[in-house]
PDB file of C-alpha atoms in Angstrom:
ATOM      1  CA  MET A   1      -0.273-126.816 -53.721  1.00 45.00           C
ATOM      2  CA  ALA A   2       2.039-125.501 -51.136  1.00 48.00           C
ATOM      3  CA  ILE A   3       0.556-123.381 -48.308  1.00 52.00           C
ATOM      4  CA  LEU A   4       2.265-120.031 -47.876  1.00 49.00           C
ATOM      5  CA  PRO A   5       3.176-119.054 -44.320  1.00 52.00           C
ATOM      6  CA  ARG A   6       1.145-116.161 -42.796  1.00 52.00           C
ATOM      7  CA  TYR A   7       2.586-113.207 -40.849  1.00 46.00           C
ATOM      8  CA  GLN A   8       1.442-113.364 -37.318  1.00 52.00           C
ATOM      9  CA  ARG A   9       1.590-110.624 -34.637  1.00 52.00           C
ATOM     10  CA  THR A  10       4.087-111.374 -32.033  1.00 52.00           C
ATOM     11  CA  GLY A  11       3.149-108.455 -29.657  1.00 51.00           C
ATOM     12  CA  ILE A  12       6.587-106.883 -29.942  1.00 49.00           C
ATOM     13  CA  THR A  13       6.531-103.177 -30.785  1.00 51.00           C
ATOM     14  CA  THR A  14       9.175-101.353 -32.720  1.00 50.00           C
ATOM     15  CA  ARG A  15      11.396 -98.819 -30.853  1.00 53.00           C
ATOM     16  CA  GLN A  16      10.671 -95.144 -31.596  1.00 52.00           C
ATOM     17  CA  PRO A  17      13.659 -92.839 -32.074  1.00 52.00           C
ATOM     18  CA  GLN A  18      14.160 -90.284 -29.183  1.00 53.00           C
ATOM     19  CA  ASN A  19      13.777 -86.488 -29.795  1.00 54.00           C
ATOM     20  CA  LEU A  20      17.011 -84.853 -30.689  1.00 49.00           C
ATOM     21  CA  ASP A  21      18.190 -82.239 -28.102  1.00 52.00           C
ATOM     22  CA  PHE A  22      19.913 -79.352 -29.919  1.00 52.00           C
ATOM     23  CA  ALA A  23      21.563 -77.918 -26.810  1.00 59.00           C
ATOM     24  CA  ASP A  24      23.989 -75.785 -28.743  1.00 60.00           C
ATOM     25  CA  VAL A  25      21.176 -74.080 -30.660  1.00 58.00           C
ATOM     26  CA  ARG A  26      19.199 -73.412 -27.505  1.00 62.00           C
ATOM     27  CA  GLU A  27      22.184 -71.940 -25.716  1.00 65.00           C
ATOM     28  CA  GLN A  28      22.955 -69.760 -28.690  1.00 65.00           C
ATOM     29  CA  ALA A  29      19.396 -68.429 -28.667  1.00 65.00           C
ATOM     30  CA  LYS A  30      19.649 -67.605 -24.979  1.00 65.00           C
ATOM     31  CA  LEU A  31      22.925 -65.841 -25.579  1.00 63.00           C
ATOM     32  CA  ASN A  32      21.468 -63.861 -28.447  1.00 65.00           C
ATOM     33  CA  GLN A  33      18.502 -62.827 -26.305  1.00 69.00           C
ATOM     34  CA  ALA A  34      20.765 -61.730 -23.454  1.00 64.00           C
ATOM     35  CA  LEU A  35      22.936 -59.750 -25.842  1.00 60.00           C
ATOM     36  CA  SER A  36      19.856 -58.126 -27.334  1.00 64.00           C
ATOM     37  CA  GLN A  37      18.602 -57.080 -23.904  1.00 66.00           C
ATOM     38  CA  GLN A  38      21.988 -55.677 -22.984  1.00 63.00           C
ATOM     39  CA  LEU A  39      22.141 -53.746 -26.253  1.00 60.00           C
ATOM     40  CA  ASP A  40      18.647 -52.377 -25.603  1.00 61.00           C
ATOM     41  CA  ARG A  41      19.640 -51.226 -22.146  1.00 63.00           C
ATOM     42  CA  MET A  42      22.803 -49.650 -23.462  1.00 58.00           C
ATOM     43  CA  SER A  43      20.870 -47.990 -26.249  1.00 52.00           C
ATOM     44  CA  ASN A  44      18.240 -46.648 -23.848  1.00 52.00           C
ATOM     45  CA  PHE A  45      20.936 -45.378 -21.523  1.00 51.00           C
ATOM     46  CA  ALA A  46      22.717 -43.714 -24.413  1.00 46.00           C
ATOM     47  CA  PHE A  47      19.490 -42.137 -25.648  1.00 48.00           C
ATOM     48  CA  GLN A  48      18.652 -40.944 -22.142  1.00 51.00           C
ATOM     49  CA  LYS A  49      22.074 -39.384 -21.726  1.00 52.00           C
ATOM     50  CA  ALA A  50      21.800 -37.796 -25.142  1.00 49.00           C
ATOM     51  CA  GLU A  51      18.404 -36.405 -24.255  1.00 52.00           C
ATOM     52  CA  GLU A  52      19.727 -35.034 -20.965  1.00 54.00           C
ATOM     53  CA  LYS A  53      22.591 -33.379 -22.807  1.00 57.00           C
ATOM     54  CA  ALA A  54      20.164 -31.957 -25.327  1.00 54.00           C
ATOM     55  CA  VAL A  55      18.018 -30.552 -22.518  1.00 54.00           C
ATOM     56  CA  GLU A  56      21.098 -29.019 -20.940  1.00 60.00           C
ATOM     57  CA  ARG A  57      22.059 -27.446 -24.260  1.00 60.00           C
ATOM     58  CA  GLY A  58      18.547 -26.059 -24.665  1.00 54.00           C
ATOM     59  CA  GLU A  59      18.500 -24.540 -21.189  1.00 60.00           C
ATOM     60  CA  GLU A  60      22.020 -23.176 -21.639  1.00 66.00           C
ATOM     61  CA  ARG A  61      20.850 -21.495 -24.828  1.00 61.00           C
ATOM     62  CA  VAL A  62      18.108 -19.706 -22.903  1.00 62.00           C
ATOM     63  CA  ARG A  63      20.602 -18.504 -20.296  1.00 61.00           C
ATOM     64  CA  GLU A  64      22.945 -17.206 -22.988  1.00 64.00           C
ATOM     65  CA  GLU A  65      20.450 -15.678 -25.439  1.00 65.00           C
ATOM     66  CA  GLY A  66      17.614 -14.765 -23.090  1.00 59.00           C
ATOM     67  CA  ALA A  67      14.108 -16.166 -22.885  1.00 64.00           C
ATOM     68  CA  ILE A  68      12.311 -13.879 -25.339  1.00 61.00           C
ATOM     69  CA  PRO A  69      15.036 -13.920 -28.058  1.00 71.00           C
ATOM     70  CA  THR A  70      15.161 -17.716 -27.815  1.00 69.00           C
ATOM     71  CA  LEU A  71      11.410 -18.055 -28.243  1.00 64.00           C
ATOM     72  CA  GLN A  72      11.420 -15.607 -31.138  1.00 66.00           C
ATOM     73  CA  SER A  73      14.252 -17.477 -32.838  1.00 71.00           C
ATOM     74  CA  ILE A  74      12.538 -20.845 -32.431  1.00 65.00           C
ATOM     75  CA  GLU A  75       9.223 -19.457 -33.638  1.00 65.00           C
ATOM     76  CA  ALA A  76      10.895 -17.921 -36.672  1.00 68.00           C
ATOM     77  CA  GLY A  77      12.350 -21.344 -37.492  1.00 65.00           C
ATOM     78  CA  GLY A  78       8.917 -22.940 -37.598  1.00 65.00           C
ATOM     79  CA  GLY A  79       8.646 -24.092 -34.006  1.00 63.00           C
ATOM     80  CA  PRO A  80      10.767 -26.282 -31.771  1.00 65.00           C
ATOM     81  CA  ARG A  81      12.496 -29.204 -33.478  1.00 61.00           C
ATOM     82  CA  GLY A  82      14.406 -31.823 -31.621  1.00 63.00           C
ATOM     83  CA  VAL A  83      14.964 -32.335 -27.960  1.00 62.00           C
ATOM     84  CA  ALA A  84      17.263 -29.339 -27.520  1.00 63.00           C
ATOM     85  CA  GLU A  85      14.858 -26.815 -29.017  1.00 66.00           C
ATOM     86  CA  LYS A  86      11.875 -28.291 -27.193  1.00 67.00           C
ATOM     87  CA  ALA A  87      13.792 -28.046 -23.928  1.00 66.00           C
ATOM     88  CA  ALA A  88      14.864 -24.519 -24.809  1.00 65.00           C
ATOM     89  CA  ALA A  89      11.275 -23.553 -25.595  1.00 65.00           C
ATOM     90  CA  ALA A  90       9.984 -25.056 -22.351  1.00 68.00           C
ATOM     91  CA  ALA A  91      12.665 -23.336 -20.267  1.00 68.00           C
ATOM     92  CA  ALA A  92      12.206 -20.063 -22.129  1.00 66.00           C
ATOM     93  CA  ASN A  93       8.470 -20.146 -21.522  1.00 65.00           C
ATOM     94  CA  ARG A  94       8.944 -20.529 -17.792  1.00 69.00           C
ATOM     95  CA  ILE A  95      11.649 -17.902 -17.573  1.00 71.00           C
ATOM     96  CA  ALA A  96       9.925 -15.494 -19.968  1.00 69.00           C
ATOM     97  CA  VAL A  97       6.807 -15.338 -17.828  1.00 74.00           C
ATOM     98  CA  VAL A  98       8.895 -14.502 -14.765  1.00 76.00           C
ATOM     99  CA  GLU A  99      11.119 -12.031 -16.624  1.00 76.00           C
ATOM    100  CA  ILE A 100       8.221 -10.185 -18.237  1.00 78.00           C
ATOM    101  CA  GLU A 101       6.215 -10.154 -15.035  1.00 82.00           C
ATOM    102  CA  THR A 102       9.196  -8.603 -13.256  1.00 84.00           C
ATOM    103  CA  LEU A 103       9.523  -5.897 -15.913  1.00 84.00           C
ATOM    104  CA  ALA A 104       5.791  -5.246 -15.837  1.00 87.00           C
ATOM    105  CA  THR A 105       5.809  -4.985 -12.044  1.00 89.00           C
ATOM    106  CA  GLN A 106       8.606  -2.421 -12.225  1.00 90.00           C
ATOM    107  CA  ASP A 107       6.551  -0.367 -14.684  1.00 92.00           C
ATOM    108  CA  MET A 108       3.499  -0.638 -12.420  1.00 91.00           C
ATOM    109  CA  GLN A 109       5.530   0.639  -9.487  1.00 91.00           C
ATOM    110  CA  ALA A 110       6.896   3.521 -11.550  1.00 92.00           C
ATOM    111  CA  LEU A 111       3.408   4.390 -12.779  1.00 92.00           C
ATOM    112  CA  THR A 112       2.046   4.436  -9.231  1.00 91.00           C
ATOM    113  CA  LEU A 113       4.829   6.769  -8.063  1.00 91.00           C
ATOM    114  CA  GLU A 114       4.243   9.030 -11.052  1.00 92.00           C
ATOM    115  CA  ALA A 115       0.497   9.060 -10.454  1.00 91.00           C
ATOM    116  CA  ASP A 116       0.956   9.928  -6.794  1.00 90.00           C
ATOM    117  CA  LYS A 117       3.360  12.740  -7.648  1.00 89.00           C
ATOM    118  CA  ASP A 118       1.195  14.225 -10.416  1.00 90.00           C
ATOM    119  CA  ASN A 119      -2.162  13.571  -8.702  1.00 89.00           C
ATOM    120  CA  MET A 120      -3.243  11.471 -11.670  1.00 90.00           C
ATOM    121  CA  SER A 121      -6.951  10.763 -11.948  1.00 89.00           C
ATOM    122  CA  MET A 122      -8.135   7.214 -11.344  1.00 90.00           C
ATOM    123  CA  PRO A 123      -9.458   6.677 -14.929  1.00 91.00           C
ATOM    124  CA  THR A 124      -6.133   7.831 -16.402  1.00 92.00           C
ATOM    125  CA  TYR A 125      -4.224   5.597 -14.001  1.00 91.00           C
ATOM    126  CA  GLN A 126      -6.348   2.578 -14.918  1.00 91.00           C
ATOM    127  CA  ALA A 127      -5.893   3.260 -18.654  1.00 93.00           C
ATOM    128  CA  ARG A 128      -2.101   3.470 -18.247  1.00 92.00           C
ATOM    129  CA  MET A 129      -2.115   0.265 -16.191  1.00 91.00           C
ATOM    130  CA  LYS A 130      -4.097  -1.512 -18.918  1.00 91.00           C
ATOM    131  CA  ASP A 131      -1.515  -0.406 -21.500  1.00 92.00           C
ATOM    132  CA  ILE A 132       1.214  -2.052 -19.411  1.00 90.00           C
ATOM    133  CA  ASN A 133      -0.719  -5.311 -19.122  1.00 88.00           C
ATOM    134  CA  ASP A 134      -1.675  -5.478 -22.798  1.00 88.00           C
ATOM    135  CA  GLY A 135       1.796  -4.517 -24.009  1.00 87.00           C
ATOM    136  CA  TYR A 136       3.700  -7.135 -22.054  1.00 83.00           C
ATOM    137  CA  LYS A 137       1.132  -9.813 -22.749  1.00 83.00           C
ATOM    138  CA  ALA A 138       1.311  -9.089 -26.481  1.00 83.00           C
ATOM    139  CA  SER A 139       5.110  -9.392 -26.435  1.00 73.00           C
ATOM    140  CA  LEU A 140       4.754 -13.038 -25.399  1.00 69.00           C
ATOM    141  CA  GLU A 141       1.535 -13.889 -27.216  1.00 74.00           C
ATOM    142  CA  VAL A 142       3.280 -13.883 -30.590  1.00 63.00           C
ATOM    143  CA  VAL A 143       5.618 -16.702 -29.633  1.00 60.00           C
ATOM    144  CA  ASP A 144       3.545 -18.629 -27.080  1.00 68.00           C
ATOM    145  CA  PRO A 145      -0.181 -17.905 -26.590  1.00 76.00           C
ATOM    146  CA  VAL A 146      -0.416 -20.353 -23.682  1.00 74.00           C
ATOM    147  CA  ALA A 147       2.400 -18.694 -21.765  1.00 72.00           C
ATOM    148  CA  ALA A 148       0.895 -15.329 -22.657  1.00 77.00           C
ATOM    149  CA  GLY A 149      -2.361 -16.427 -21.060  1.00 81.00           C
ATOM    150  CA  VAL A 150      -0.562 -17.388 -17.875  1.00 80.00           C
ATOM    151  CA  LEU A 151       1.290 -14.085 -17.897  1.00 80.00           C
ATOM    152  CA  GLY A 152      -1.932 -12.156 -18.497  1.00 83.00           C
ATOM    153  CA  ALA A 153      -3.587 -13.752 -15.469  1.00 85.00           C
ATOM    154  CA  ARG A 154      -0.618 -12.962 -13.237  1.00 84.00           C
ATOM    155  CA  LEU A 155      -0.384  -9.369 -14.479  1.00 86.00           C
ATOM    156  CA  ALA A 156      -4.110  -8.893 -13.934  1.00 86.00           C
ATOM    157  CA  GLY A 157      -3.684  -9.865 -10.299  1.00 86.00           C
ATOM    158  CA  SER A 158      -0.718  -7.518  -9.835  1.00 87.00           C
ATOM    159  CA  SER A 159      -2.395  -4.562 -11.555  1.00 87.00           C
ATOM    160  CA  SER A 160      -5.547  -5.076  -9.497  1.00 87.00           C
ATOM    161  CA  SER A 161      -3.468  -4.913  -6.328  1.00 89.00           C
ATOM    162  CA  TYR A 162      -1.754  -1.697  -7.430  1.00 90.00           C
ATOM    163  CA  GLU A 163      -5.073  -0.142  -8.488  1.00 89.00           C
ATOM    164  CA  ASN A 164      -6.559  -0.868  -5.078  1.00 90.00           C
ATOM    165  CA  ARG A 165      -3.602   0.754  -3.378  1.00 89.00           C
ATOM    166  CA  TYR A 166      -3.713   3.827  -5.595  1.00 89.00           C
ATOM    167  CA  SER A 167      -7.475   4.052  -5.139  1.00 89.00           C
ATOM    168  CA  GLU A 168      -6.863   4.371  -1.408  1.00 90.00           C
ATOM    169  CA  VAL A 169      -4.249   7.062  -2.068  1.00 88.00           C
ATOM    170  CA  VAL A 170      -6.661   8.974  -4.307  1.00 88.00           C
ATOM    171  CA  PHE A 171      -9.418   8.690  -1.707  1.00 86.00           C
ATOM    172  CA  LYS A 172      -7.180   9.966   1.070  1.00 89.00           C
ATOM    173  CA  LYS A 173      -5.945  12.844  -1.080  1.00 86.00           C
ATOM    174  CA  ALA A 174      -9.489  13.708  -2.095  1.00 85.00           C
ATOM    175  CA  LYS A 175     -10.563  13.652   1.536  1.00 86.00           C
ATOM    176  CA  ILE A 176      -7.681  15.909   2.540  1.00 87.00           C
ATOM    177  CA  ALA A 177      -8.324  18.244  -0.385  1.00 85.00           C
ATOM    178  CA  TRP A 178     -12.007  18.406   0.470  1.00 85.00           C
ATOM    179  CA  ALA A 179     -11.221  19.160   4.099  1.00 87.00           C
ATOM    180  CA  GLN A 180      -8.809  21.896   3.045  1.00 87.00           C
ATOM    181  CA  ASN A 181     -11.407  23.349   0.695  1.00 88.00           C
ATOM    182  CA  VAL A 182     -14.015  23.295   3.461  1.00 88.00           C
ATOM    183  CA  ASN A 183     -11.595  24.988   5.843  1.00 89.00           C
ATOM    184  CA  ARG A 184     -10.823  27.693   3.287  1.00 90.00           C
ATOM    185  CA  THR A 185     -14.509  28.241   2.607  1.00 89.00           C
ATOM    186  CA  VAL A 186     -15.441  28.381   6.282  1.00 90.00           C
ATOM    187  CA  SER A 187     -12.488  30.624   7.132  1.00 91.00           C
ATOM    188  CA  ALA A 188     -13.399  32.994   4.327  1.00 92.00           C
ATOM    189  CA  GLY A 189     -17.041  33.097   5.451  1.00 91.00           C
ATOM    190  CA  SER A 190     -16.041  33.637   9.052  1.00 92.00           C
ATOM    191  CA  GLN A 191     -13.675  36.480   8.192  1.00 92.00           C
ATOM    192  CA  ALA A 192     -16.287  38.081   5.950  1.00 93.00           C
ATOM    193  CA  LEU A 193     -18.759  38.091   8.826  1.00 92.00           C
ATOM    194  CA  ILE A 194     -16.199  39.717  11.139  1.00 92.00           C
ATOM    195  CA  ASP A 195     -15.345  42.312   8.496  1.00 93.00           C
ATOM    196  CA  SER A 196     -19.024  43.146   8.004  1.00 92.00           C
ATOM    197  CA  ALA A 197     -19.294  44.029  11.683  1.00 91.00           C
ATOM    198  CA  THR A 198     -17.487  47.328  11.078  1.00 91.00           C
ATOM    199  CA  GLN A 199     -19.465  48.298   7.985  1.00 91.00           C
ATOM    200  CA  PRO A 200     -22.102  51.061   8.000  1.00 90.00           C
ATOM    201  CA  GLY A 201     -25.507  49.724   8.938  1.00 89.00           C
ATOM    202  CA  ALA A 202     -24.185  46.630  10.689  1.00 89.00           C
ATOM    203  CA  THR A 203     -26.091  45.611  13.810  1.00 89.00           C
ATOM    204  CA  GLU A 204     -26.004  42.694  16.150  1.00 89.00           C
ATOM    205  CA  GLY A 205     -29.237  41.487  14.546  1.00 90.00           C
ATOM    206  CA  SER A 206     -27.669  41.424  11.080  1.00 92.00           C
ATOM    207  CA  LEU A 207     -24.615  39.673  12.493  1.00 91.00           C
ATOM    208  CA  VAL A 208     -26.745  36.973  14.115  1.00 91.00           C
ATOM    209  CA  ALA A 209     -28.510  36.383  10.780  1.00 93.00           C
ATOM    210  CA  ALA A 210     -25.141  36.139   9.019  1.00 92.00           C
ATOM    211  CA  GLY A 211     -23.949  33.705  11.700  1.00 92.00           C
ATOM    212  CA  GLU A 212     -26.909  31.382  11.077  1.00 93.00           C
ATOM    213  CA  LYS A 213     -26.198  31.510   7.363  1.00 92.00           C
ATOM    214  CA  LEU A 214     -22.576  30.533   8.043  1.00 92.00           C
ATOM    215  CA  TYR A 215     -23.814  27.665  10.209  1.00 92.00           C
ATOM    216  CA  GLU A 216     -26.091  26.319   7.463  1.00 92.00           C
ATOM    217  CA  SER A 217     -23.330  26.660   4.865  1.00 90.00           C
ATOM    218  CA  GLN A 218     -21.031  24.515   6.976  1.00 90.00           C
ATOM    219  CA  LEU A 219     -23.655  21.815   7.352  1.00 91.00           C
ATOM    220  CA  ALA A 220     -24.101  21.795   3.563  1.00 89.00           C
ATOM    221  CA  LEU A 221     -20.349  21.232   3.188  1.00 86.00           C
ATOM    222  CA  GLY A 222     -20.484  18.198   5.475  1.00 87.00           C
ATOM    223  CA  VAL A 223     -19.192  19.833   8.645  1.00 88.00           C
ATOM    224  CA  SER A 224     -20.589  18.267  11.806  1.00 90.00           C
ATOM    225  CA  ASP A 225     -23.221  20.155  13.769  1.00 92.00           C
ATOM    226  CA  LYS A 226     -20.958  20.518  16.789  1.00 92.00           C
ATOM    227  CA  LYS A 227     -18.008  21.860  14.806  1.00 92.00           C
ATOM    228  CA  ALA A 228     -20.211  24.198  12.756  1.00 92.00           C
ATOM    229  CA  ARG A 229     -21.727  25.646  15.913  1.00 93.00           C
ATOM    230  CA  THR A 230     -18.273  26.070  17.459  1.00 93.00           C
ATOM    231  CA  VAL A 231     -17.084  28.030  14.411  1.00 93.00           C
ATOM    232  CA  VAL A 232     -20.156  30.273  14.481  1.00 92.00           C
ATOM    233  CA  ASP A 233     -19.822  30.940  18.201  1.00 92.00           C
ATOM    234  CA  SER A 234     -16.149  31.854  17.826  1.00 92.00           C
ATOM    235  CA  THR A 235     -16.911  34.094  14.864  1.00 93.00           C
ATOM    236  CA  MET A 236     -19.819  35.823  16.580  1.00 92.00           C
ATOM    237  CA  LYS A 237     -17.676  36.468  19.655  1.00 91.00           C
ATOM    238  CA  ALA A 238     -15.191  38.435  17.563  1.00 92.00           C
ATOM    239  CA  ALA A 239     -17.794  40.048  15.287  1.00 92.00           C
ATOM    240  CA  VAL A 240     -20.054  41.368  18.067  1.00 92.00           C
ATOM    241  CA  ARG A 241     -17.082  42.840  19.925  1.00 91.00           C
ATOM    242  CA  GLN A 242     -15.896  44.573  16.760  1.00 91.00           C
ATOM    243  CA  ASN A 243     -19.415  45.820  16.055  1.00 92.00           C
ATOM    244  CA  ARG A 244     -19.831  47.294  19.550  1.00 90.00           C
ATOM    245  CA  VAL A 245     -16.526  49.122  19.345  1.00 91.00           C
ATOM    246  CA  TYR A 246     -17.455  50.367  15.877  1.00 91.00           C
ATOM    247  CA  LEU A 247     -20.918  51.579  16.955  1.00 89.00           C
ATOM    248  CA  PHE A 248     -19.436  53.319  20.004  1.00 88.00           C
ATOM    249  CA  ASN A 249     -16.829  55.099  17.943  1.00 88.00           C
ATOM    250  CA  GLU A 250     -19.392  56.124  15.308  1.00 88.00           C
ATOM    251  CA  ALA A 251     -21.977  57.357  17.852  1.00 86.00           C
ATOM    252  CA  ALA A 252     -22.952  60.977  17.290  1.00 83.00           C
ATOM    253  CA  GLY A 253     -22.737  62.262  20.831  1.00 83.00           C
ATOM    254  CA  ILE A 254     -22.085  61.636  24.480  1.00 85.00           C
ATOM    255  CA  ASN A 255     -25.652  60.725  25.268  1.00 88.00           C
ATOM    256  CA  GLU A 256     -25.736  58.100  22.478  1.00 89.00           C
ATOM    257  CA  LYS A 257     -22.482  56.606  23.692  1.00 88.00           C
ATOM    258  CA  ARG A 258     -23.740  56.534  27.263  1.00 89.00           C
ATOM    259  CA  SER A 259     -26.827  54.690  26.022  1.00 90.00           C
ATOM    260  CA  LEU A 260     -24.672  52.124  24.237  1.00 89.00           C
ATOM    261  CA  ILE A 261     -22.634  51.501  27.369  1.00 88.00           C
ATOM    262  CA  GLU A 262     -25.836  50.824  29.285  1.00 89.00           C
ATOM    263  CA  GLN A 263     -26.876  48.316  26.601  1.00 89.00           C
ATOM    264  CA  TYR A 264     -23.489  46.616  26.768  1.00 87.00           C
ATOM    265  CA  GLU A 265     -23.822  46.236  30.525  1.00 88.00           C
ATOM    266  CA  GLU A 266     -27.283  44.691  30.181  1.00 87.00           C
ATOM    267  CA  SER A 267     -26.288  42.430  27.242  1.00 88.00           C
ATOM    268  CA  PRO A 268     -22.807  40.968  27.811  1.00 89.00           C
ATOM    269  CA  LEU A 269     -20.557  40.029  24.920  1.00 88.00           C
ATOM    270  CA  PRO A 270     -21.318  36.495  23.658  1.00 88.00           C
ATOM    271  CA  GLY A 271     -18.861  33.797  24.611  1.00 86.00           C
ATOM    272  CA  VAL A 272     -16.874  35.850  27.176  1.00 86.00           C
ATOM    273  CA  SER A 273     -16.690  35.692  30.940  1.00 89.00           C
ATOM    274  CA  TYR A 274     -18.275  38.191  33.295  1.00 88.00           C
ATOM    275  CA  GLU A 275     -14.859  39.679  34.056  1.00 89.00           C
ATOM    276  CA  ALA A 276     -13.970  40.038  30.403  1.00 88.00           C
ATOM    277  CA  ASN A 277     -17.257  41.777  29.650  1.00 87.00           C
ATOM    278  CA  LEU A 278     -16.781  44.064  32.669  1.00 89.00           C
ATOM    279  CA  ASN A 279     -13.328  45.027  31.417  1.00 90.00           C
ATOM    280  CA  PHE A 280     -14.810  45.750  27.986  1.00 88.00           C
ATOM    281  CA  VAL A 281     -17.544  47.989  29.428  1.00 88.00           C
ATOM    282  CA  THR A 282     -15.057  49.709  31.736  1.00 90.00           C
ATOM    283  CA  ALA A 283     -12.820  50.454  28.769  1.00 89.00           C
ATOM    284  CA  MET A 284     -15.774  51.979  26.912  1.00 86.00           C
ATOM    285  CA  GLN A 285     -16.703  54.019  29.963  1.00 88.00           C
ATOM    286  CA  GLY A 286     -13.130  55.233  30.374  1.00 89.00           C
ATOM    287  CA  LYS A 287     -13.051  56.286  26.774  1.00 86.00           C
ATOM    288  CA  LEU A 288     -16.334  58.142  27.204  1.00 84.00           C
ATOM    289  CA  ASP A 289     -15.054  59.857  30.336  1.00 87.00           C
ATOM    290  CA  ARG A 290     -11.970  61.068  28.484  1.00 87.00           C
ATOM    291  CA  GLU A 291     -14.106  62.440  25.700  1.00 81.00           C
ATOM    292  CA  ILE A 292     -16.310  64.224  28.255  1.00 83.00           C
ATOM    293  CA  GLY A 293     -13.210  65.677  29.909  1.00 84.00           C
ATOM    294  CA  VAL A 294     -11.879  66.916  26.597  1.00 78.00           C
ATOM    295  CA  ALA A 295     -15.243  68.467  25.752  1.00 72.00           C
ATOM    296  CA  GLN A 296     -15.423  70.235  29.109  1.00 76.00           C
ATOM    297  CA  THR A 297     -11.900  71.585  28.711  1.00 78.00           C
ATOM    298  CA  GLU A 298     -12.729  72.883  25.246  1.00 71.00           C
ATOM    299  CA  THR A 299     -15.926  74.517  26.542  1.00 69.00           C
ATOM    300  CA  THR A 300     -14.097  76.211  29.427  1.00 72.00           C
ATOM    301  CA  THR A 301     -11.404  77.444  27.115  1.00 71.00           C
ATOM    302  CA  ASP A 302     -13.973  78.858  24.706  1.00 62.00           C
TER     303      ASP A 302
END
C-alpha cells in the first residue's frame, strides 16, 4: 500500500495585504469640513448683521413713533415678537422712563410754584404730588410693570426732594406770618394801653398794671423776655406822659395843678433823661403860670 506524503510546516508565512489608503476620500472629507465651517461663519455673520439691522429698525421705530406709543402698540399686538420688536421694546422702556420722569418733574415744579403762590397747605401739596406720581406710574404700568416700578422709585425720590423744599418754604412762611401776627397783636395792645392813659379814671397805677399784662401777653406769644420788656418800657414811657398831661388838663383848679407839678418833679417820667423831665415839668409850670395870669386879669377886670 502506497504511503501518502504528509504536509509539513516549512516556517514560511503568507504575506498579508497592506491597508488601502483612500487619500481622495480623506481629502474630500477635509474639504467638506472646511466648507461647512466657512458656511457656518458666513451664516453667523449674516445672522449677526441681520440682528443688528433689526435692532436698528426697532430703535428707529421708537425715535419715530415715541416710546409710549411704541410700547402700547407692541403690547396691543400681544407682546414683542422678533428681534426688531424686542429691540424696540427694550429701547422704548429705557426712553419711556426718562421721558415720563421728565414730564413728571415738570409737573412737580409747576405744582411747587403754584403752591408757593397760593400758600397751599402741606397736606394738600402732598396729595397733589401723590396724584402726579401715581398718574405717571400708571401710564407705564399697563405696558411694562417692571419699567413702571423703576419709574415709581425714581419719582418717589424726586417728589420727596420737592416736598422737603416746600416744607421749608411753608415753615418759613408760617414763621413770618406768626411774627407778623405777634407784631400786630403787640402793637394793638401797646396802642390800647396808650389810649387808655387819657380815659377818665386812668392813673399811673392802672397803667403799670396794664403794662405788666402786656408783658405777660407777649411772653405767652413767644416773645423773648428782653424784647417784651423793651416794648412795655417804650409803651409806658408814652402812656405815662400822656396820662400826666391829661390829668393836668383835667385838674379842677390851680391848687390841684400845682400839686400835680410837685408830684411830677418828685417822680420823673419813666424812660426819659433828667433834662427831658425838667423840660416837661417846666412846660407844665409855664402853662399853669399862664392860667394864673389869665385868672388874675379876669379878676381885676371884674
